[in-house]
Structures are given as structure tokens and as C-alpha cells.
Short mmCIF file of C-alpha atoms in Angstrom, two decimals:
data_model
loop_
_atom_site.label_atom_id
_atom_site.label_comp_id
_atom_site.label_asym_id
_atom_site.label_seq_id
_atom_site.Cartn_x
_atom_site.Cartn_y
_atom_site.Cartn_z
CA MET A 19 26.33 -6.23 16.50
CA ALA A 20 23.06 -4.64 17.60
CA SER A 21 20.14 -6.99 18.11
CA PRO A 22 16.75 -6.40 16.41
CA TYR A 23 15.42 -5.28 19.80
CA ASP A 24 18.19 -2.70 20.13
CA ILE A 25 17.54 -1.39 16.62
CA LEU A 26 13.82 -1.02 17.32
CA GLU A 27 14.64 0.34 20.81
CA ILE A 28 12.39 -2.06 22.70
CA ASP A 29 12.80 -4.65 25.46
CA SER A 30 13.45 -8.26 24.53
CA ASP A 31 10.10 -9.29 26.07
CA ALA A 32 8.08 -6.84 23.96
CA ASP A 33 4.81 -8.25 22.63
CA GLU A 34 3.59 -8.11 19.03
CA ASP A 35 1.74 -4.78 19.42
CA GLU A 36 4.79 -3.15 21.01
CA ILE A 37 7.01 -4.44 18.21
CA LYS A 38 4.68 -3.08 15.51
CA ALA A 39 4.38 0.29 17.28
CA ALA A 40 8.17 0.51 17.61
CA TYR A 41 8.59 -0.37 13.94
CA ARG A 42 6.24 2.44 12.86
CA ARG A 43 8.05 4.90 15.12
CA ARG A 44 11.54 3.91 14.00
CA VAL A 45 10.55 3.98 10.31
CA LYS A 46 9.60 7.63 10.70
CA GLU A 47 12.75 8.42 12.69
CA THR A 48 15.10 6.84 10.15
CA HIS A 49 13.28 7.75 6.93
CA PRO A 50 15.75 9.50 4.54
CA ASP A 51 13.29 12.31 3.86
CA LEU A 52 12.99 13.00 7.60
CA GLY A 53 16.71 13.39 8.22
CA GLY A 54 17.60 9.72 8.58
CA SER A 55 19.71 7.54 6.32
CA GLU A 56 18.78 4.78 3.89
CA GLU A 57 21.14 2.42 5.73
CA ALA A 58 19.42 3.03 9.07
CA PHE A 59 16.02 2.72 7.40
CA LYS A 60 16.97 -0.68 5.96
CA ARG A 61 18.29 -1.86 9.36
CA VAL A 62 14.92 -1.07 10.92
CA GLU A 63 13.09 -3.02 8.20
CA ARG A 64 15.41 -6.03 8.59
CA ALA A 65 15.06 -5.93 12.38
CA TYR A 66 11.29 -6.03 12.16
CA GLU A 67 11.40 -8.87 9.64
CA ARG A 68 13.64 -10.91 11.96
CA LEU A 69 11.34 -10.42 14.93
CA SER A 70 8.27 -11.26 12.86
CA GLU A 71 9.91 -14.46 11.65
CA ALA A 72 10.80 -15.36 15.22
CA ASP A 73 7.15 -15.17 16.31
CA PRO A 74 5.54 -18.63 15.95
CA ASP A 75 2.00 -17.20 16.09
CA GLU A 76 2.87 -14.85 13.24
CA ARG A 77 4.09 -17.79 11.14
CA VAL A 78 0.91 -19.74 11.74
CA ASP A 79 -1.23 -16.74 10.80
CA HIS A 80 0.61 -16.20 7.52
CA ALA A 81 0.42 -19.90 6.67
CA ALA A 82 -3.34 -19.85 7.21
CA VAL A 83 -3.74 -16.84 4.97
CA VAL A 84 -1.75 -18.46 2.17
CA ALA A 85 -3.61 -21.76 2.54
CA ASN A 86 -7.01 -20.05 2.29
CA GLN A 87 -6.22 -17.94 -0.77
CA GLU A 88 -7.57 -19.12 -4.08
CA PRO A 89 -4.67 -19.47 -6.53
CA GLU A 90 -4.68 -17.31 -9.63
CA PRO A 91 -4.44 -18.98 -13.03
CA GLU A 92 -0.73 -19.03 -13.81
CA ASP A 93 -0.90 -17.33 -17.19
CA GLU A 94 -3.89 -15.05 -16.65
CA PRO A 95 -3.00 -11.56 -15.36
CA THR A 96 -5.50 -9.53 -13.36
CA GLN A 97 -7.27 -6.72 -15.20
CA VAL A 98 -7.17 -3.61 -13.01
CA GLU A 99 -9.46 -0.69 -13.80
CA TYR A 100 -8.11 2.36 -11.97
CA LEU A 101 -9.30 5.87 -11.17
CA ASN A 102 -7.45 8.83 -9.67
CA TYR A 103 -9.04 10.01 -6.40
CA GLU A 104 -7.89 13.53 -7.20
CA VAL A 105 -10.47 13.94 -9.98
CA LEU A 106 -13.52 13.12 -7.87
CA ASP A 107 -13.95 16.69 -6.66
CA ASP A 108 -13.60 18.03 -10.21
CA TYR A 109 -16.64 16.02 -11.33
CA GLY A 110 -18.65 16.01 -8.11
CA TRP A 111 -18.30 12.24 -7.74
CA GLU A 112 -18.27 10.31 -4.48
CA LEU A 113 -16.14 7.27 -3.69
CA GLU A 114 -19.32 5.43 -2.68
CA ASP A 115 -21.09 6.00 -6.03
CA GLU A 116 -22.14 2.61 -7.43
CA ASP A 117 -21.66 3.84 -11.01
CA LEU A 118 -18.35 5.60 -10.29
CA PHE A 119 -16.34 3.66 -12.85
CA GLU A 120 -19.08 3.87 -15.47
CA LYS A 121 -18.99 7.65 -15.14
CA ALA A 122 -15.20 7.64 -15.29
CA ALA A 123 -15.23 5.54 -18.46
CA ALA A 124 -17.61 8.02 -20.11
CA ALA A 125 -15.72 11.15 -19.02
CA ASP A 126 -12.81 10.88 -21.51
CA LEU A 127 -10.22 11.18 -18.74
CA PRO A 128 -6.48 11.09 -19.58
CA PRO A 129 -4.59 7.81 -18.91
CA VAL A 130 -3.00 9.21 -15.74
CA ASP A 131 -6.49 9.50 -14.21
CA TYR A 132 -8.41 6.52 -15.60
CA GLY A 133 -7.74 3.34 -17.53
CA VAL A 134 -6.96 -0.36 -17.34
CA PHE A 135 -3.69 -2.25 -16.93
CA GLU A 136 -2.69 -5.83 -16.17
CA VAL A 137 -1.04 -7.21 -13.04
CA GLU A 138 1.04 -10.36 -13.39
CA ASP A 139 0.95 -12.96 -10.62
CA ASP A 140 4.44 -12.03 -9.41
CA GLU A 141 3.71 -8.28 -9.15
CA THR A 142 2.24 -6.06 -6.49
CA LEU A 143 -0.36 -3.52 -7.58
CA LEU A 144 2.15 -0.68 -7.20
CA GLU A 145 4.81 -2.51 -9.21
CA ALA A 146 2.36 -3.16 -12.02
CA ALA A 147 1.35 0.51 -12.12
CA GLU A 148 5.02 1.48 -12.35
CA HIS A 149 5.73 -1.12 -15.02
CA ASN A 150 2.92 0.45 -17.03
CA GLY A 151 4.51 3.90 -16.76
CA PHE A 152 2.49 5.40 -13.90
CA ALA A 153 3.93 7.17 -10.85
CA TRP A 154 1.50 6.18 -8.12
CA PRO A 155 2.25 7.57 -4.62
CA TYR A 156 4.38 5.58 -2.18
CA ALA A 157 7.05 6.14 0.47
CA CYS A 158 8.28 3.26 2.64
CA ARG A 159 7.16 0.22 0.57
CA GLY A 160 7.12 -1.68 3.87
CA GLY A 161 3.53 -1.37 5.04
CA ALA A 162 4.37 1.31 7.62
CA CYS A 163 2.62 4.28 5.98
CA ALA A 164 -0.50 5.02 3.94
CA ASN A 165 1.07 6.96 1.06
CA CYS A 166 0.32 4.09 -1.33
CA ALA A 167 -3.23 3.45 -0.07
CA VAL A 168 -5.95 2.58 -2.58
CA SER A 169 -9.67 1.98 -2.26
CA VAL A 170 -10.69 -1.44 -3.58
CA CYS A 171 -14.16 -0.97 -5.09
CA GLU A 172 -14.34 -4.40 -6.76
CA GLY A 173 -12.20 -7.51 -6.46
CA GLU A 174 -9.72 -8.52 -3.79
CA LEU A 175 -6.22 -7.33 -2.95
CA SER A 176 -4.20 -9.49 -0.56
CA GLN A 177 -2.40 -7.66 2.23
CA LEU A 178 0.68 -9.64 3.18
CA VAL A 179 2.12 -6.82 5.33
CA ASP A 180 0.18 -4.00 6.97
CA HIS A 181 1.31 -2.26 10.14
CA ILE A 182 -0.69 0.94 9.72
CA LEU A 183 -4.34 0.56 8.63
CA SER A 184 -7.01 0.37 11.32
CA ASP A 185 -9.95 -2.04 11.19
CA THR A 186 -12.14 0.91 10.19
CA PHE A 187 -10.06 1.61 7.10
CA LEU A 188 -9.91 -2.08 6.20
CA GLU A 189 -13.70 -2.33 6.44
CA GLN A 190 -13.91 0.58 3.99
CA GLY A 191 -11.91 -1.43 1.46
CA ILE A 192 -8.69 0.56 1.87
CA ARG A 193 -5.52 -1.43 1.18
CA LEU A 194 -1.81 -0.78 0.57
CA SER A 195 -0.72 -1.07 -3.06
CA CYS A 196 3.01 -1.30 -2.24
CA ASN A 197 2.74 -4.93 -1.11
CA GLY A 198 -0.82 -5.84 -2.08
CA SER A 199 -1.32 -8.44 -4.82
CA PRO A 200 -4.62 -9.09 -6.63
CA THR A 201 -6.35 -12.40 -5.92
CA THR A 202 -9.21 -11.95 -8.41
CA ASP A 203 -9.34 -11.78 -12.21
CA HIS A 204 -10.71 -8.24 -12.24
CA MET A 205 -10.36 -5.28 -9.90
CA GLN A 206 -11.56 -1.68 -9.67
CA VAL A 207 -9.38 0.57 -7.52
CA VAL A 208 -9.21 4.26 -6.73
CA TYR A 209 -5.61 5.33 -6.17
CA ASN A 210 -4.02 8.54 -4.81
CA LEU A 211 -5.87 8.31 -1.48
CA LYS A 212 -3.03 10.32 0.06
CA HIS A 213 -5.31 13.31 -0.59
CA ARG A 214 -7.83 12.04 2.01
CA GLN A 215 -7.51 14.09 5.17
CA ASP A 216 -8.30 11.13 7.43
CA LEU A 217 -5.08 9.49 6.23
CA ASP A 218 -2.85 12.50 6.97
CA ASP A 219 -1.45 11.04 10.20
CA LEU A 220 -0.53 7.78 8.45
CA ARG A 221 1.59 9.30 5.68
CA LEU A 222 5.34 9.80 5.33
CA PRO A 223 7.12 12.37 3.13
CA PRO A 224 6.80 11.20 -0.49
CA ASP A 225 9.63 9.37 -2.17
CA ARG A 226 11.88 11.44 -4.38
CA PHE A 227 10.74 9.45 -7.41
CA GLU A 228 7.17 10.46 -6.67
CA LYS A 229 8.14 14.11 -6.30
CA ALA A 230 9.85 14.06 -9.68
CA HIS A 231 6.80 12.54 -11.39
CA ALA A 232 4.03 14.47 -9.63
CA ARG A 233 0.70 14.77 -11.43
CA ARG A 234 0.62 17.85 -13.63
#
């Protein structure tokens, strides 16, 4: 049976940065929409998970994150106000506008572009959007691409796994909705950031589900 190092095609003494880089590379090589297979794709994900679990520093870091997070009230879902990035050009709005969501609320946008939904404490932001009938962009669901990226304008979104976003993007409030969970009672997010050109190199081919439910 191949070891996680063999699957990721790295040496057994590879450091954390080398492991993450190999994971990103192998995800793209094995992605079903790039000629790979779902089985190979899953093997790569499991291999990375095993190596991450084997890293004691990684375990300490995750424990510290969990310990420092403020728990959400058990029965109080997060209210998420969302806006589609694709409509900003249509209205001449900028992502940095302080009154962006006030303007969106007054613009009589359709539900696919603007609205509010709830996120339960056991859901990621992407899962909650899907459970509410929306087809937000995604691809790998493993933190290895930016297809599912959102801009957090208000509130906090935890990032349990992220192998792709640079410090610059994180400072801009960009997070991954596929595995990000709200840690505040209210959030404002702009989704569909796949249309930002500066994220082009961090995207994978869209999932077939997304293709079938593309915005009309």
C-alpha cells in the first residue's frame, strides 16, 4: 500500500511547506475535471490529512485556535447577509464601499444576488447556502483552491483548513466558504469572488453541480 508520502510524491523528510505545496499540486493533477479520477483525488486528500495529523506542531496550532474561539450559542444560528460580487459592476459599486450592503438592500435585487439566510452551528457557510437553495461556486471543498472564496465585510468566519490564500488575501478579509464556519451572530459576505482576476491562478475547474446551476 502506498504511503501518504508516495501519494503526494514527496520525500519522507518533507517539511510542512513542502507537504502543502505537494498537496496543492496533486489536487490539480488528480482533479476529475482535469483528467484525473475521483478515487485518486480522494487518496490525495486522505494522504494530506494523515500527514497533517502526524505533525505535532500542527495539532498544537489547531488546539490553540479552538481554545481561543468564542463558542456560539447552541440554539442561535448566525444571520448571514450576502451579496453577489457579479452585480457590483452593474451598479458601479466597489467592494470597499462602507454602505455597500445598504445600497444592495435598497436595489431590489433578486434572491440569487442579495438576501439573508441562517447558518447553523454545525454548518459551513457553503453548506448553509446550499441548504437554502443557492448554488455558490466551489470545486475541491478541501481548502486547495479559491473557487469558493468570499469577502467577509462584517463578522468572523473561522478557517479550519486553508492551503491556498496568501497573507495579503487574508488581510483583505477573503476566506473560503467551503470549510469556513461563522463565529459571530451576524455576518456580511460578498460571494462569487471567482470573478476577481487576482484569484485566477488559485481556481480549479468548477464542479459539475456548479456548472448545472450557473447564474442566469
